[in-house]
PDB file of C-alpha atoms in Angstrom:
ATOM      1  CA  MET H   1      -4.168  -6.876  -3.855  1.00 77.00           C
ATOM      2  CA  ASP H   2      -5.160  -9.768  -1.737  1.00 84.00           C
ATOM      3  CA  ASP H   3      -7.146 -12.875  -3.249  1.00 89.00           C
ATOM      4  CA  GLN H   4     -10.356 -12.120  -1.437  1.00 89.00           C
ATOM      5  CA  LEU H   5     -10.368  -8.265  -2.674  1.00 91.00           C
ATOM      6  CA  ARG H   6      -9.647  -9.575  -6.402  1.00 92.00           C
ATOM      7  CA  THR H   7     -12.539 -11.945  -6.086  1.00 93.00           C
ATOM      8  CA  ALA H   8     -14.869  -9.531  -4.608  1.00 94.00           C
ATOM      9  CA  VAL H   9     -13.672  -7.144  -7.733  1.00 93.00           C
ATOM     10  CA  LYS H  10     -14.112  -9.359 -10.621  1.00 93.00           C
ATOM     11  CA  ASN H  11     -17.403 -10.653  -9.332  1.00 95.00           C
ATOM     12  CA  GLY H  12     -18.706  -7.209  -8.393  1.00 95.00           C
ATOM     13  CA  ASP H  13     -19.297  -8.263  -4.747  1.00 96.00           C
ATOM     14  CA  VAL H  14     -20.038  -4.999  -2.695  1.00 97.00           C
ATOM     15  CA  ASP H  15     -20.825  -6.828   0.425  1.00 97.00           C
ATOM     16  CA  ALA H  16     -17.381  -8.703   0.019  1.00 96.00           C
ATOM     17  CA  LEU H  17     -15.804  -5.467  -0.158  1.00 96.00           C
ATOM     18  CA  TYR H  18     -17.304  -4.209   2.635  1.00 97.00           C
ATOM     19  CA  THR H  19     -16.741  -7.483   4.660  1.00 96.00           C
ATOM     20  CA  LYS H  20     -13.087  -7.330   3.707  1.00 95.00           C
ATOM     21  CA  LEU H  21     -12.921  -3.224   4.539  1.00 96.00           C
ATOM     22  CA  ALA H  22     -14.344  -4.352   8.100  1.00 96.00           C
ATOM     23  CA  GLY H  23     -11.577  -6.710   8.706  1.00 95.00           C
ATOM     24  CA  ASP H  24      -8.884  -4.346   7.281  1.00 95.00           C
ATOM     25  CA  PRO H  25     -10.070  -0.512   7.110  1.00 96.00           C
ATOM     26  CA  TYR H  26      -7.049   0.494   5.779  1.00 96.00           C
ATOM     27  CA  ILE H  27      -6.712  -1.975   2.556  1.00 95.00           C
ATOM     28  CA  LEU H  28      -7.706   0.795  -0.031  1.00 95.00           C
ATOM     29  CA  ASP H  29      -5.036   3.507   1.662  1.00 96.00           C
ATOM     30  CA  ARG H  30      -2.459   1.032   1.467  1.00 95.00           C
ATOM     31  CA  ILE H  31      -3.210   0.432  -2.352  1.00 94.00           C
ATOM     32  CA  ASP H  32      -3.223   4.009  -2.806  1.00 95.00           C
ATOM     33  CA  HIS H  33       0.121   4.573  -1.717  1.00 96.00           C
ATOM     34  CA  ILE H  34       1.627   2.511  -4.568  1.00 96.00           C
ATOM     35  CA  PRO H  35       2.271   4.871  -7.349  1.00 94.00           C
ATOM     36  CA  ILE H  36       1.844   2.463 -10.286  1.00 95.00           C
ATOM     37  CA  VAL H  37      -0.642  -0.073  -9.677  1.00 94.00           C
ATOM     38  CA  ASP H  38      -3.714  -2.139 -10.772  1.00 94.00           C
ATOM     39  CA  THR H  39      -6.464  -0.917  -8.290  1.00 95.00           C
ATOM     40  CA  SER H  40      -9.611  -2.305  -7.734  1.00 94.00           C
ATOM     41  CA  LEU H  41     -11.085   0.376 -10.009  1.00 95.00           C
ATOM     42  CA  HIS H  42      -8.836  -0.859 -12.617  1.00 96.00           C
ATOM     43  CA  ILE H  43      -9.950  -4.441 -12.161  1.00 95.00           C
ATOM     44  CA  ALA H  44     -13.708  -3.421 -11.917  1.00 95.00           C
ATOM     45  CA  ALA H  45     -13.235  -1.601 -15.355  1.00 93.00           C
ATOM     46  CA  VAL H  46     -11.870  -4.677 -17.139  1.00 94.00           C
ATOM     47  CA  ALA H  47     -14.526  -6.610 -15.513  1.00 94.00           C
ATOM     48  CA  GLY H  48     -17.470  -4.165 -16.466  1.00 93.00           C
ATOM     49  CA  LYS H  49     -18.658  -3.913 -12.893  1.00 95.00           C
ATOM     50  CA  PRO H  50     -19.760  -0.278 -12.818  1.00 94.00           C
ATOM     51  CA  HIS H  51     -21.753  -0.665  -9.574  1.00 94.00           C
ATOM     52  CA  PHE H  52     -18.707  -1.898  -7.714  1.00 95.00           C
ATOM     53  CA  THR H  53     -16.637   0.830  -9.320  1.00 94.00           C
ATOM     54  CA  MET H  54     -18.791   3.584  -8.167  1.00 94.00           C
ATOM     55  CA  GLU H  55     -18.734   2.112  -4.602  1.00 95.00           C
ATOM     56  CA  VAL H  56     -14.898   1.941  -4.450  1.00 95.00           C
ATOM     57  CA  ALA H  57     -14.584   5.231  -6.134  1.00 95.00           C
ATOM     58  CA  LYS H  58     -16.976   7.093  -3.433  1.00 95.00           C
ATOM     59  CA  LEU H  59     -14.776   5.220  -0.596  1.00 96.00           C
ATOM     60  CA  LYS H  60     -11.577   6.201  -2.125  1.00 96.00           C
ATOM     61  CA  PRO H  61     -11.765   8.710  -5.116  1.00 96.00           C
ATOM     62  CA  SER H  62      -7.910   9.002  -5.140  1.00 96.00           C
ATOM     63  CA  LEU H  63      -7.883   5.507  -6.956  1.00 96.00           C
ATOM     64  CA  ALA H  64      -9.606   6.854  -9.993  1.00 96.00           C
ATOM     65  CA  TRP H  65      -6.546   8.894 -10.701  1.00 96.00           C
ATOM     66  CA  LYS H  66      -4.055   6.095 -10.651  1.00 96.00           C
ATOM     67  CA  LEU H  67      -2.210   4.404 -13.464  1.00 96.00           C
ATOM     68  CA  ASN H  68      -1.345   1.174 -13.768  1.00 96.00           C
ATOM     69  CA  HIS H  69       1.423  -0.940 -14.997  1.00 95.00           C
ATOM     70  CA  THR H  70       0.282  -0.308 -18.859  1.00 95.00           C
ATOM     71  CA  GLY H  71      -0.230   3.439 -18.174  1.00 95.00           C
ATOM     72  CA  LEU H  72      -4.088   3.508 -18.073  1.00 96.00           C
ATOM     73  CA  SER H  73      -6.286   4.765 -15.647  1.00 96.00           C
ATOM     74  CA  PRO H  74      -9.809   3.170 -14.445  1.00 96.00           C
ATOM     75  CA  ILE H  75     -11.588   5.542 -16.690  1.00 93.00           C
ATOM     76  CA  HIS H  76      -9.325   4.564 -20.249  1.00 94.00           C
ATOM     77  CA  LEU H  77      -9.951   0.877 -19.082  1.00 95.00           C
ATOM     78  CA  ALA H  78     -13.787   1.619 -18.902  1.00 92.00           C
ATOM     79  CA  LEU H  79     -13.541   3.375 -22.490  1.00 90.00           C
ATOM     80  CA  GLN H  80     -11.604   0.438 -23.730  1.00 90.00           C
ATOM     81  CA  HIS H  81     -14.198  -1.909 -22.482  1.00 90.00           C
ATOM     82  CA  GLU H  82     -17.038   0.005 -23.333  1.00 86.00           C
ATOM     83  CA  CYS H  83     -18.522   0.132 -20.052  1.00 87.00           C
ATOM     84  CA  ILE H  84     -20.116   3.538 -20.880  1.00 86.00           C
ATOM     85  CA  LYS H  85     -22.270   3.206 -17.575  1.00 90.00           C
ATOM     86  CA  MET H  86     -19.259   3.123 -15.624  1.00 91.00           C
ATOM     87  CA  VAL H  87     -17.381   6.206 -17.530  1.00 88.00           C
ATOM     88  CA  ARG H  88     -20.506   7.998 -16.986  1.00 88.00           C
ATOM     89  CA  GLY H  89     -20.313   7.180 -13.131  1.00 91.00           C
ATOM     90  CA  LEU H  90     -16.876   8.289 -12.794  1.00 92.00           C
ATOM     91  CA  ILE H  91     -17.139  11.695 -14.511  1.00 88.00           C
ATOM     92  CA  THR H  92     -20.418  12.194 -12.286  1.00 87.00           C
ATOM     93  CA  LEU H  93     -18.117  11.956  -9.261  1.00 90.00           C
ATOM     94  CA  ASP H  94     -15.272  14.089 -10.754  1.00 90.00           C
ATOM     95  CA  THR H  95     -15.459  15.511 -14.052  1.00 87.00           C
ATOM     96  CA  ARG H  96     -11.571  16.340 -13.942  1.00 89.00           C
ATOM     97  CA  LEU H  97     -11.010  12.639 -14.738  1.00 90.00           C
ATOM     98  CA  ILE H  98     -11.658  13.176 -18.424  1.00 85.00           C
ATOM     99  CA  ARG H  99      -8.129  14.860 -18.466  1.00 86.00           C
ATOM    100  CA  VAL H 100      -6.402  12.258 -16.677  1.00 92.00           C
ATOM    101  CA  LYS H 101      -3.205  11.606 -18.954  1.00 93.00           C
ATOM    102  CA  ALA H 102      -2.161   8.085 -19.592  1.00 93.00           C
ATOM    103  CA  LYS H 103       0.780   6.388 -21.509  1.00 93.00           C
ATOM    104  CA  GLY H 104       1.470   8.852 -24.451  1.00 92.00           C
ATOM    105  CA  MET H 105      -0.364  11.851 -22.660  1.00 93.00           C
ATOM    106  CA  VAL H 106      -3.404  10.536 -24.145  1.00 89.00           C
ATOM    107  CA  THR H 107      -6.729  11.565 -22.094  1.00 88.00           C
ATOM    108  CA  PRO H 108      -9.970  10.058 -21.947  1.00 85.00           C
ATOM    109  CA  LEU H 109     -11.159  12.829 -24.176  1.00 80.00           C
ATOM    110  CA  HIS H 110      -8.446  11.995 -26.773  1.00 80.00           C
ATOM    111  CA  TYR H 111      -9.573   8.507 -26.577  1.00 80.00           C
ATOM    112  CA  LEU H 112     -13.170   9.145 -26.711  1.00 78.00           C
ATOM    113  CA  ALA H 113     -12.783  11.215 -29.971  1.00 76.00           C
ATOM    114  CA  GLN H 114     -11.520   8.233 -31.717  1.00 77.00           C
ATOM    115  CA  ILE H 115     -14.396   6.023 -31.234  1.00 74.00           C
ATOM    116  CA  GLU H 116     -18.059   6.397 -32.200  1.00 69.00           C
ATOM    117  CA  GLU H 117     -19.874   7.340 -28.919  1.00 74.00           C
ATOM    118  CA  PRO H 118     -21.277  11.000 -30.097  1.00 71.00           C
ATOM    119  CA  ASP H 119     -23.611  11.142 -27.008  1.00 77.00           C
ATOM    120  CA  LEU H 120     -20.570  10.504 -24.380  1.00 73.00           C
ATOM    121  CA  LEU H 121     -18.191  12.845 -26.482  1.00 68.00           C
ATOM    122  CA  ALA H 122     -21.076  15.699 -25.989  1.00 72.00           C
ATOM    123  CA  GLU H 123     -21.366  14.648 -22.259  1.00 74.00           C
ATOM    124  CA  PHE H 124     -17.271  15.255 -22.081  1.00 69.00           C
ATOM    125  CA  PHE H 125     -17.412  18.684 -23.868  1.00 68.00           C
ATOM    126  CA  ILE H 126     -20.203  20.017 -21.008  1.00 71.00           C
ATOM    127  CA  CYS H 127     -17.823  18.777 -18.539  1.00 67.00           C
ATOM    128  CA  LEU H 128     -14.941  20.580 -20.042  1.00 65.00           C
ATOM    129  CA  SER H 129     -17.344  23.746 -19.857  1.00 65.00           C
ATOM    130  CA  ILE H 130     -18.075  22.945 -16.248  1.00 62.00           C
ATOM    131  CA  VAL H 131     -14.499  22.624 -15.252  1.00 51.00           C
ATOM    132  CA  TYR H 132     -13.147  25.741 -17.047  1.00 50.00           C
TER     133      TYR H 132
END
């Protein structure tokens, strides 16, 4: 990922994202072709930028399924960094994300069952009933 995009992600600057996309409309596609990668969604999850995450996930939904070099998806990282708004946003876009298998076959549902977020856990169970 180039420095301009990385800076936009860390700052949560959606306008800078679109400026970058205007100059290079395939930048997200190139990132998507890399099998194991820290995508802009991973970086935004760590930085706690839910609005930016939702914008990128809307533009390139497949990035939400990617694992990074530590074996985690963006939703796993959002849970680890207690960015519940981001988790809710991602499962709104695709409820199946609660079953993304990270390193050790741990899903966001497994992870969430271990932390104290009963309301979000209930939302995950509702998602499960919708998905299946």
